[in-house]
mmCIF file of C-alpha atoms in Angstrom:
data_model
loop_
_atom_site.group_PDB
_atom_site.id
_atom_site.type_symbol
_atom_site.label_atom_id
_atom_site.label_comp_id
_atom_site.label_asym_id
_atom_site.label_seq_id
_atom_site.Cartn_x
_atom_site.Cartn_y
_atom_site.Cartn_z
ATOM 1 C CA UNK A 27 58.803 4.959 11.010
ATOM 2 C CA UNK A 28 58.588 4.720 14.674
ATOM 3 C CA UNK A 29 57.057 5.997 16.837
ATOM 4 C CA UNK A 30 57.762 10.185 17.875
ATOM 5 C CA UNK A 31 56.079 9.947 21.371
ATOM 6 C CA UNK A 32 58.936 8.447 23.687
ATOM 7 C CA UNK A 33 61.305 11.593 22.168
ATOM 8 C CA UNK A 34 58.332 13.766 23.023
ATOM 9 C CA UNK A 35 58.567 12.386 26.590
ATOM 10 C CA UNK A 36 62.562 12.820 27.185
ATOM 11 C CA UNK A 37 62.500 16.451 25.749
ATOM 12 C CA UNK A 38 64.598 16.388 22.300
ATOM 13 C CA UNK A 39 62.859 19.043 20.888
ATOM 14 C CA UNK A 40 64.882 18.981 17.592
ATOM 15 C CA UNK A 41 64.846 15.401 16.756
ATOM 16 C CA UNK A 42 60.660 15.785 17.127
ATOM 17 C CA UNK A 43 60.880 18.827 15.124
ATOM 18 C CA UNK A 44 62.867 16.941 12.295
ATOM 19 C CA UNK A 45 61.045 14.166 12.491
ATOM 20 C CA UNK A 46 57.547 15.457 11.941
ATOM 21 C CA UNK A 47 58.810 17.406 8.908
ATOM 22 C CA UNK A 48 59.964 13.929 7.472
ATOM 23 C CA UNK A 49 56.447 11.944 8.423
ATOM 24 C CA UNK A 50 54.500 14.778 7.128
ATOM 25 C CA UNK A 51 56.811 14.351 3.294
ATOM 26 C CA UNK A 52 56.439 10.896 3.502
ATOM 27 C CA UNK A 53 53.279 10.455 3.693
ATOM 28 C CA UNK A 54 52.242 13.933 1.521
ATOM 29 C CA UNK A 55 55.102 13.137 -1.373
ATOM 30 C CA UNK A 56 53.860 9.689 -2.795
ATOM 31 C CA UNK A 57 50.088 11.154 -3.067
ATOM 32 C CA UNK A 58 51.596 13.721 -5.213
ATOM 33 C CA UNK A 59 53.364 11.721 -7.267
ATOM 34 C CA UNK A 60 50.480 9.770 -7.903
ATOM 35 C CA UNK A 61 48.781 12.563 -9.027
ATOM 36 C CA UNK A 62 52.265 13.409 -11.419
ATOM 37 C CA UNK A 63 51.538 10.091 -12.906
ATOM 38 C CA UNK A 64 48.170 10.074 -14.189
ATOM 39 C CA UNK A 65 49.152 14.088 -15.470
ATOM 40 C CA UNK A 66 51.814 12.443 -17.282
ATOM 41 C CA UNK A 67 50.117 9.286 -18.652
ATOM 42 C CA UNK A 68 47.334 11.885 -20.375
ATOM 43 C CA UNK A 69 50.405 14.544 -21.269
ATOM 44 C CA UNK A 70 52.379 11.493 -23.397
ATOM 45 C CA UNK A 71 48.927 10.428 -24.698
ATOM 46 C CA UNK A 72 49.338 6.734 -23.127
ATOM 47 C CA UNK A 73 45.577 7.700 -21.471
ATOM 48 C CA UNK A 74 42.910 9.636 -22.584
ATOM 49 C CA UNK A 75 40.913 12.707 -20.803
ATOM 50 C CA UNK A 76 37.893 10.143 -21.382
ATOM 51 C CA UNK A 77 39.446 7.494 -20.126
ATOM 52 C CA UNK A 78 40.559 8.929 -16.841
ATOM 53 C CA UNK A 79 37.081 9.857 -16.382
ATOM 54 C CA UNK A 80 35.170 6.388 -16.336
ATOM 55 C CA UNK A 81 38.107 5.646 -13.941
ATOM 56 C CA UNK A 82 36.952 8.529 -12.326
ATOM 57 C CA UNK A 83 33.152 6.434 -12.306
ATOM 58 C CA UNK A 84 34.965 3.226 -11.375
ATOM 59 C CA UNK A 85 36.084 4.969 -8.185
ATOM 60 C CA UNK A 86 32.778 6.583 -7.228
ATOM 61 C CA UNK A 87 30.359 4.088 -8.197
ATOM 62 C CA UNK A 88 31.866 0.469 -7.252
ATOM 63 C CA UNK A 89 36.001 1.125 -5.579
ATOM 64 C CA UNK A 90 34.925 4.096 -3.105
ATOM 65 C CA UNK A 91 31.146 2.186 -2.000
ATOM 66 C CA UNK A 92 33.284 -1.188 -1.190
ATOM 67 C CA UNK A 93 36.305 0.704 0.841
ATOM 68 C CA UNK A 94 33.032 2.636 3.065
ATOM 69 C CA UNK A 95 31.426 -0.842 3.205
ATOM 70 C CA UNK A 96 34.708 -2.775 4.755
ATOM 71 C CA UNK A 97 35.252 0.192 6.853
ATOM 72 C CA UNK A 98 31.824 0.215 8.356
ATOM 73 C CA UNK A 99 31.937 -3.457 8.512
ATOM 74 C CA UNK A 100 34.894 -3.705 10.231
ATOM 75 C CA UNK A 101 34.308 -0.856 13.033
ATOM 76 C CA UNK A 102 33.364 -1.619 16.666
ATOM 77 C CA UNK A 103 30.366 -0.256 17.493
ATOM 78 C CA UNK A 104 30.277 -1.905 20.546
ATOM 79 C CA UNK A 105 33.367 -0.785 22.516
ATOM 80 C CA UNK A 106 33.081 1.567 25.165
ATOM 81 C CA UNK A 107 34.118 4.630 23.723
ATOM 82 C CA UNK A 108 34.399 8.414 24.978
ATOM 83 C CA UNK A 109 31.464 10.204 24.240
ATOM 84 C CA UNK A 110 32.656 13.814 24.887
ATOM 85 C CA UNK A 111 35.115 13.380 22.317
ATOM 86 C CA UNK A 112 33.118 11.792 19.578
ATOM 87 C CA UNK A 113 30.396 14.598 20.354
ATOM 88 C CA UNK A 114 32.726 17.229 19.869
ATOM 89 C CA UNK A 115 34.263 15.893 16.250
ATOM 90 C CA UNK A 116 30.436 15.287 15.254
ATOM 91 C CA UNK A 117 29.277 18.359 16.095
ATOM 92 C CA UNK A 118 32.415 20.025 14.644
ATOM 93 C CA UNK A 119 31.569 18.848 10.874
ATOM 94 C CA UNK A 120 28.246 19.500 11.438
ATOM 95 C CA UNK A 121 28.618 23.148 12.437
ATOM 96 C CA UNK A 122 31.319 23.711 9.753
ATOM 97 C CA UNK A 123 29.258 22.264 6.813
ATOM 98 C CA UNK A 124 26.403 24.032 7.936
ATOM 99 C CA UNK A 125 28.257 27.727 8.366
ATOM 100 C CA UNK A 126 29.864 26.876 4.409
ATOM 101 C CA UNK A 127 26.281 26.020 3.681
ATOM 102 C CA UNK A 128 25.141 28.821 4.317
ATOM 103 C CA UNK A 129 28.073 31.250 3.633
ATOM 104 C CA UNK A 130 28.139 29.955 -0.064
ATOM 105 C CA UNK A 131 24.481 30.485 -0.704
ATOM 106 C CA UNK A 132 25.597 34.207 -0.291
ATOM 107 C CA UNK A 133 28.123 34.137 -2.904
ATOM 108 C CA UNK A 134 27.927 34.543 -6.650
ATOM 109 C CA UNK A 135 29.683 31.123 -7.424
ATOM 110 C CA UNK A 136 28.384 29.155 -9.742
ATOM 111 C CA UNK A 137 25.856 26.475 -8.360
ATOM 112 C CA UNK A 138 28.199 23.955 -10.099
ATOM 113 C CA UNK A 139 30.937 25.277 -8.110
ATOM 114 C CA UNK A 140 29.129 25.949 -4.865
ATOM 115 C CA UNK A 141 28.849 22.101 -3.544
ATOM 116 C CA UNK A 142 32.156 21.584 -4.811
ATOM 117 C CA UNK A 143 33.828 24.365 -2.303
ATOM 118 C CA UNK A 144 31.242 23.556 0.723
ATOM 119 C CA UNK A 145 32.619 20.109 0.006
ATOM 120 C CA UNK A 146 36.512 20.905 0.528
ATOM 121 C CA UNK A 147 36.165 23.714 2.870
ATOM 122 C CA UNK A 148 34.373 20.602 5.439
ATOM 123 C CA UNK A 149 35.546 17.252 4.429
ATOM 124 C CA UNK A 150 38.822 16.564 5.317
ATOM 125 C CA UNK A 151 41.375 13.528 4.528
ATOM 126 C CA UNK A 152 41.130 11.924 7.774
ATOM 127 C CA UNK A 153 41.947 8.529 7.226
ATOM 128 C CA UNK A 154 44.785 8.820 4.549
ATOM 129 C CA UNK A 155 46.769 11.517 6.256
ATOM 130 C CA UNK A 156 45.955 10.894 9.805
ATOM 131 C CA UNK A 157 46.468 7.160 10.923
ATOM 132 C CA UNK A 158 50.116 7.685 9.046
ATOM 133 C CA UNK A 159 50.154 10.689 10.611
ATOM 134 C CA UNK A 160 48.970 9.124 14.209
ATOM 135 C CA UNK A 161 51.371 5.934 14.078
ATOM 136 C CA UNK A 162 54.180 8.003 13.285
ATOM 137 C CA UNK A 163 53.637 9.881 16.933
ATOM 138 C CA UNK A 164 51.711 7.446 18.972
ATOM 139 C CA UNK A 165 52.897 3.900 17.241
ATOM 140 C CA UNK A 166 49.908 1.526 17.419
ATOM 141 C CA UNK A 167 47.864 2.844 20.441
ATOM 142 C CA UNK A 168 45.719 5.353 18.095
ATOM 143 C CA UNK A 169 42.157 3.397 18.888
ATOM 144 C CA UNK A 170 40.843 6.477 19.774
ATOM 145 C CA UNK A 171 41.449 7.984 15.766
ATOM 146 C CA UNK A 172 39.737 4.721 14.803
ATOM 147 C CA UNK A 173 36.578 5.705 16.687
ATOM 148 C CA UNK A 174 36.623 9.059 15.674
ATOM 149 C CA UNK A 175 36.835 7.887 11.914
ATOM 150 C CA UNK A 176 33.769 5.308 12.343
ATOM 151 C CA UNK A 177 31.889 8.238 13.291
ATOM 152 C CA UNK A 178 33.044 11.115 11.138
ATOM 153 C CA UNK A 179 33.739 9.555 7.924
ATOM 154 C CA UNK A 180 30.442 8.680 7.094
ATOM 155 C CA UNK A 181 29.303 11.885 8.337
ATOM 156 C CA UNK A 182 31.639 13.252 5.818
ATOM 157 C CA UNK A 183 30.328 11.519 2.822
ATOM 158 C CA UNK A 184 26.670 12.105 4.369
ATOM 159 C CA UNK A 185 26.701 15.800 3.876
ATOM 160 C CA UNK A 186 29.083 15.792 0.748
ATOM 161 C CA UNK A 187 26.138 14.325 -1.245
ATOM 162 C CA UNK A 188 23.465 16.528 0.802
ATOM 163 C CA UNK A 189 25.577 20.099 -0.337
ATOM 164 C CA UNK A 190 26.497 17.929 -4.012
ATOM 165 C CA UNK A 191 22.804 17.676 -4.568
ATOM 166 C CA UNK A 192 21.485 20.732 -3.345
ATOM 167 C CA UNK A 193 23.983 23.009 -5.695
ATOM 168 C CA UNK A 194 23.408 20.015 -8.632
ATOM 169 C CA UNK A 195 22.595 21.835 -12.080
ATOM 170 C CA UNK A 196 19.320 19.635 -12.239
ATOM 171 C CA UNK A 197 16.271 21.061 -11.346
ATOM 172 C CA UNK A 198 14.885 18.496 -8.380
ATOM 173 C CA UNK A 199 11.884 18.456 -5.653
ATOM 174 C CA UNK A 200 13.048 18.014 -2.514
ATOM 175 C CA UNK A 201 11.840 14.235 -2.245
ATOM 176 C CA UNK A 202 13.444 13.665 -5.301
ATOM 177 C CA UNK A 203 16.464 14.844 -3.826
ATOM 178 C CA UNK A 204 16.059 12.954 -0.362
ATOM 179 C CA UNK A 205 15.267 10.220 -2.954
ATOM 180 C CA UNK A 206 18.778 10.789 -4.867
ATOM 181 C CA UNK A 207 20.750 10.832 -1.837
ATOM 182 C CA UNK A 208 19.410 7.722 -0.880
ATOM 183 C CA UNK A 209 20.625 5.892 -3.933
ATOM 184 C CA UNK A 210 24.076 7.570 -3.810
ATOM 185 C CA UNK A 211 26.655 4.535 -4.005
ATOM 186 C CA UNK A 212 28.781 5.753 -1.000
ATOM 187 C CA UNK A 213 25.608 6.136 0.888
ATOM 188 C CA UNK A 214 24.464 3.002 0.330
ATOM 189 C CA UNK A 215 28.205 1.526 0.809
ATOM 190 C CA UNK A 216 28.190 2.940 4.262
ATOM 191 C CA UNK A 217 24.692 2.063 4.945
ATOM 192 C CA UNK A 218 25.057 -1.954 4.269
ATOM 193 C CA UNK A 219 28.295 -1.891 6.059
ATOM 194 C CA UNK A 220 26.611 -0.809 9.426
ATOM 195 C CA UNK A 221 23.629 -3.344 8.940
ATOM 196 C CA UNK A 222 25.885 -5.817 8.209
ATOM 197 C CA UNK A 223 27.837 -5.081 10.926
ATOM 198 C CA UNK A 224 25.351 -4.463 13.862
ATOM 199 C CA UNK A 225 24.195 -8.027 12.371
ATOM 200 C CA UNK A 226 27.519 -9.736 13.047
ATOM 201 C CA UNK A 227 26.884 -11.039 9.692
ATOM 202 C CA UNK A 228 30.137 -13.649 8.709
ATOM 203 C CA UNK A 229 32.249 -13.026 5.467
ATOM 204 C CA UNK A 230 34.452 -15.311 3.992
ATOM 205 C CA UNK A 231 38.253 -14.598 3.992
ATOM 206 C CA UNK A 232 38.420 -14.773 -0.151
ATOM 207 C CA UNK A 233 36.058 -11.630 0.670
ATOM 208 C CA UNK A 234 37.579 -10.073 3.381
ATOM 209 C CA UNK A 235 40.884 -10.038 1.370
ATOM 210 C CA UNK A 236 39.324 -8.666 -1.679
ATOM 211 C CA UNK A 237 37.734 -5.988 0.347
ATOM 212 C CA UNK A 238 41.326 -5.327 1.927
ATOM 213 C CA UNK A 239 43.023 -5.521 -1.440
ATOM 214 C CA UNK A 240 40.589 -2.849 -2.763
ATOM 215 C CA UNK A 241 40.984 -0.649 0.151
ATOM 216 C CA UNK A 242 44.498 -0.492 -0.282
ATOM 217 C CA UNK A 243 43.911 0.363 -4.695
ATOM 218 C CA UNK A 244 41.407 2.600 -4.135
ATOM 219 C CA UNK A 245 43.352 5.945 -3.151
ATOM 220 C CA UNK A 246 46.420 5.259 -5.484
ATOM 221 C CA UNK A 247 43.567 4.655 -8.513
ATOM 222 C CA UNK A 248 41.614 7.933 -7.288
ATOM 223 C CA UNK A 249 44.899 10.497 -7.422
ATOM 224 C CA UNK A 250 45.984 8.671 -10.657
ATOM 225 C CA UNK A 251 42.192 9.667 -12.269
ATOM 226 C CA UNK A 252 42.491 12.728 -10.737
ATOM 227 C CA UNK A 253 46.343 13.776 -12.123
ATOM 228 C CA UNK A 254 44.535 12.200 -15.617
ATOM 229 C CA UNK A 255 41.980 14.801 -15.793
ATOM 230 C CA UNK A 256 44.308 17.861 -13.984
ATOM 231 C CA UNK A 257 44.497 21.410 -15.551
ATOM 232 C CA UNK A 258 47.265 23.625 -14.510
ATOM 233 C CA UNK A 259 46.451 26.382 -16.747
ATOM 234 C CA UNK A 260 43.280 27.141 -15.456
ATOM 235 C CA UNK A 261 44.333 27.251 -11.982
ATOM 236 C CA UNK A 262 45.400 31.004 -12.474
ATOM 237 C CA UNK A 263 41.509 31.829 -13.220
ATOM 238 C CA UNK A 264 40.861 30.386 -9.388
ATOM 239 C CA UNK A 265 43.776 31.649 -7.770
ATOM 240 C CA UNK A 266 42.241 33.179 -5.620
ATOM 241 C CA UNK A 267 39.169 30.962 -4.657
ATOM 242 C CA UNK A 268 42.383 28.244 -4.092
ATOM 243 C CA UNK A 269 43.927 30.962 -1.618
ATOM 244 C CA UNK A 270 41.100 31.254 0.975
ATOM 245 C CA UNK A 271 40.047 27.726 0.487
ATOM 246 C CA UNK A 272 43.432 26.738 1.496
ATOM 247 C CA UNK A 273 43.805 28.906 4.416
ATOM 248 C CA UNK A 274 40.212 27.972 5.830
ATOM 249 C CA UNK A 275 40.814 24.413 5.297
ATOM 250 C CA UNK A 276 44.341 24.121 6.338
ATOM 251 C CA UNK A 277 44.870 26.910 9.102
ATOM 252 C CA UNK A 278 41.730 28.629 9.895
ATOM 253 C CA UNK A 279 39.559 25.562 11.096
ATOM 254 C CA UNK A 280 42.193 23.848 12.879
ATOM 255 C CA UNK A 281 43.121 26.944 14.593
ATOM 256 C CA UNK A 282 39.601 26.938 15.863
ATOM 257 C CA UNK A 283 38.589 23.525 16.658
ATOM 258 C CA UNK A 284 41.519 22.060 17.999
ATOM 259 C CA UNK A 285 42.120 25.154 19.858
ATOM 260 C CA UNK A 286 38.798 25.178 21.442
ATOM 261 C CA UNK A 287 39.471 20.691 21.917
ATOM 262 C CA UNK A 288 42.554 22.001 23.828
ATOM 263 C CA UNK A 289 41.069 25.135 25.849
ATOM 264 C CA UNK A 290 38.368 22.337 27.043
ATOM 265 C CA UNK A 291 41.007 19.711 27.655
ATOM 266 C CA UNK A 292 42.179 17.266 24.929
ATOM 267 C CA UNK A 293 45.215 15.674 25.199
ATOM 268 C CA UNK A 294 47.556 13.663 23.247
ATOM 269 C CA UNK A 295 45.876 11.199 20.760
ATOM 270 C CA UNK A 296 42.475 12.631 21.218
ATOM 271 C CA UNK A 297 43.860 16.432 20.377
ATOM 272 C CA UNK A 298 45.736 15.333 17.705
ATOM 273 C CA UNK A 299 43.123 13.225 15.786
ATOM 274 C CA UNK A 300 40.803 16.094 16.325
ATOM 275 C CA UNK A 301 43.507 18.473 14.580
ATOM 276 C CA UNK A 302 43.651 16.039 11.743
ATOM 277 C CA UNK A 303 40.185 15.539 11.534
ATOM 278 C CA UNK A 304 39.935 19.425 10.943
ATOM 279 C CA UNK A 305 43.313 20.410 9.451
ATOM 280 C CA UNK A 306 43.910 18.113 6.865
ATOM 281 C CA UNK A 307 43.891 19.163 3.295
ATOM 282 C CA UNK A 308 40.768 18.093 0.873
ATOM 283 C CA UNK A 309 39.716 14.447 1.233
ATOM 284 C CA UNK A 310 40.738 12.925 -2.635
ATOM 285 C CA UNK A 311 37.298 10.958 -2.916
ATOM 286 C CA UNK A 312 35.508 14.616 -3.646
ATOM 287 C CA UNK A 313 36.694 14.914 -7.205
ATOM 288 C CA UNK A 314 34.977 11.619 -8.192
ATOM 289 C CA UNK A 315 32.141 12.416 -6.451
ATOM 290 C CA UNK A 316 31.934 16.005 -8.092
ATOM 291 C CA UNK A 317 32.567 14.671 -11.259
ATOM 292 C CA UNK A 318 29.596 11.890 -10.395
ATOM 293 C CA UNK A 319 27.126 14.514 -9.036
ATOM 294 C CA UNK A 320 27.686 17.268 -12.005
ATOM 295 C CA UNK A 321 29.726 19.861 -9.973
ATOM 296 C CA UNK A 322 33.340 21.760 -11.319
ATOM 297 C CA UNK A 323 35.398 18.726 -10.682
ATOM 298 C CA UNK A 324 38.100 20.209 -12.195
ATOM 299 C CA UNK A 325 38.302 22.662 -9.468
ATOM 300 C CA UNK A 326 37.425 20.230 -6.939
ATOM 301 C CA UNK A 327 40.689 18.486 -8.328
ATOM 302 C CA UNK A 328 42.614 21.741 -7.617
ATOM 303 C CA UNK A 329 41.468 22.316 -4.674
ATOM 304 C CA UNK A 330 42.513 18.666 -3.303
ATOM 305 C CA UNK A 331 46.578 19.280 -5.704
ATOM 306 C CA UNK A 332 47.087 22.651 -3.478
ATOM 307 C CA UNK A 333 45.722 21.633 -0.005
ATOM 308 C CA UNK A 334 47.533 18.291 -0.355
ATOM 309 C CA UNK A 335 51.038 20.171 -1.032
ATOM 310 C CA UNK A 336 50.324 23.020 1.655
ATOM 311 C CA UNK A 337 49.540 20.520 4.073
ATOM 312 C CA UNK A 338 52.560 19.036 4.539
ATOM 313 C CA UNK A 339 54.265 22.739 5.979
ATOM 314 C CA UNK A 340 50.288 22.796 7.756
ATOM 315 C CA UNK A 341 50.860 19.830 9.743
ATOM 316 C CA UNK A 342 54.320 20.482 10.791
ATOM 317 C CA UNK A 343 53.262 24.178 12.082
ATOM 318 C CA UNK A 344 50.178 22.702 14.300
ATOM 319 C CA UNK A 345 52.329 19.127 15.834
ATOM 320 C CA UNK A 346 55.554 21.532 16.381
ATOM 321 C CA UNK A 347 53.232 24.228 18.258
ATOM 322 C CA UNK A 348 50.995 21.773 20.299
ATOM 323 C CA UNK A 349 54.440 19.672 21.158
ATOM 324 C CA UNK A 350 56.081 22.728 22.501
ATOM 325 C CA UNK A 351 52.688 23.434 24.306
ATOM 326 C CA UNK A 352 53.149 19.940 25.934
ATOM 327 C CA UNK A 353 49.836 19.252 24.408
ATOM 328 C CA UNK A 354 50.516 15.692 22.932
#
């Protein structure tokens, strides 16, 4: 689609307005219908429950590892890039993993279930919902998204294992723990992918395209496992832990930080990849990993069904606002 921006800039408010309803169902719709499809392969029996879940390990252990690895690899570490900006996303996940952190260790969740909500209340989908998301508006000049996701992605997986391992149903020592998180596959993905990076190691093309073909599988393979292994009927007994998740995720945190990006002055891409990076719905990769790590993956698979559908309505609320706010 092309790009929104030059409509911004002559003033037709209702084609913008129309056509950031139809970005945000394009790109929303197709994840949900993968999802549809792995529910319906395990409904007609064509795939078992036990089946969808060492897919499930396929993703976490070798697909998810390779797609951090390529990213990493393939980041710029060296361009100039603005500091303020990159500071404030950082510090952003940081404080809102660390107030979830701490807010759940109040509650009366279950420790399987604790990790899982810290998890989707402060990683967000930032790379599948916002470069579509970011093209659609600002065409191909988004480089500033792409630094923002070098940074916070791996942050993101970082602290998902940290708040995964903490809650895990195993009794640990805290070196085993540090020891654990070491070892974790997407840690280590990200990890070699920055060595080999800063290294300007060479890769043959035969491996660059593999590396490209599995980044493209990888989410389409992760919402099928996760429709495989879906339960509607027990999503009445979390109702409500679905409700505020859903409204911190998709309205409360975005209301804060990218309000407070554009009080301190944000503009355009910068303000909206910082909206994404705090408004978009669960990131899909969680379910494997709570599935992995011994947390209530089916909940962590509800959480990402209902944030992914609300955030289509999410994203068109925050773009229409901050257009009409001459913010982007």
């Amino acid at each position: 689609m092309r790009a929104i921006v030059p409509l911004i800039q002559k003033g037709r408010t209702e084609v913008v307005v129309l056509g950031i309803f139809i970005v945000s169902l394009n790109v929303i719709v197709p994840l949900c219908l993968f999802c549809l499809i792995g529910y319906g392969s395990r409904v007609l029996g064509w795939v078992s429950l036990p089946a969808f879940a060492e897919l499930n390990r396929l993703v976490y252990k070798f697909l998810l590892p390779c797609v951090l690895f390529y990213s990493a690899y393939g980041s710029n570490f060296y361009k100039q890039f603005p500091i303020g900006y990159v500071a404030y996303g950082v510090a952003g996940v940081l404080i809102v993993f660390l107030v979830t952190f701490v807010w759940i260790a109040c509650t009366h969740y279950p420790r399987r279930q604790k990790g899982v909500i810290d998890q989707a209340i402060g990683r967000s989908n930032l790379v599948l919902l916002g470069i579509p998301i970011a093209q659609s508006i600002y065409g191909q000049n988004i480089g500033h998204m792409a630094i923002l996701i070098a940074f916070i992605v791996p942050l993101f997986n970082f602290l998902s294992v940290i708040v995964l391992e903490v809650y895990s149903v195993k009794k640990v020592r805290l070196l085993e723990m540090i020891v654990e998180i070491l070892k974790n596959p997407l840690i280590v993905g990200t990890f070699l992918g920055v060595i080999a990076n800063l290294l300007h190691m060479p890769m043959a093309t035969m491996f660059q395209r593999t590396l490209n073909s599995l980044n493209t599988a990888t989410v389409p393979i992760a919402l099928i496992a996760l429709g495989g292994t879906f339960e509607f009927k027990s999503m009445k007994n979390n109702r409500w832990t679905l409700t505020y998740i859903a409204f911190l995720r998709l309205f409360l945190i975005p209301f804060v930080f990218a309000g407070l990006a554009a009080m301190i002055g944000f503009r355009r891409i910068e303000l909206l990849s910082l909206l994404i990076a705090f408004g978009s719905p669960t990131a899909v990769a969680s379910n494997s990993m709570a599935q992995e790590m011994n947390g209530d993956s089916e909940l962590a698979g509800q959480i990402i069904f209902i944030t992914t559908i609300l955030s289509a309505f999410s994203f068109f609320l925050w773009i229409t606002l901050l257009n009409a706010l001459h913010l982007l």
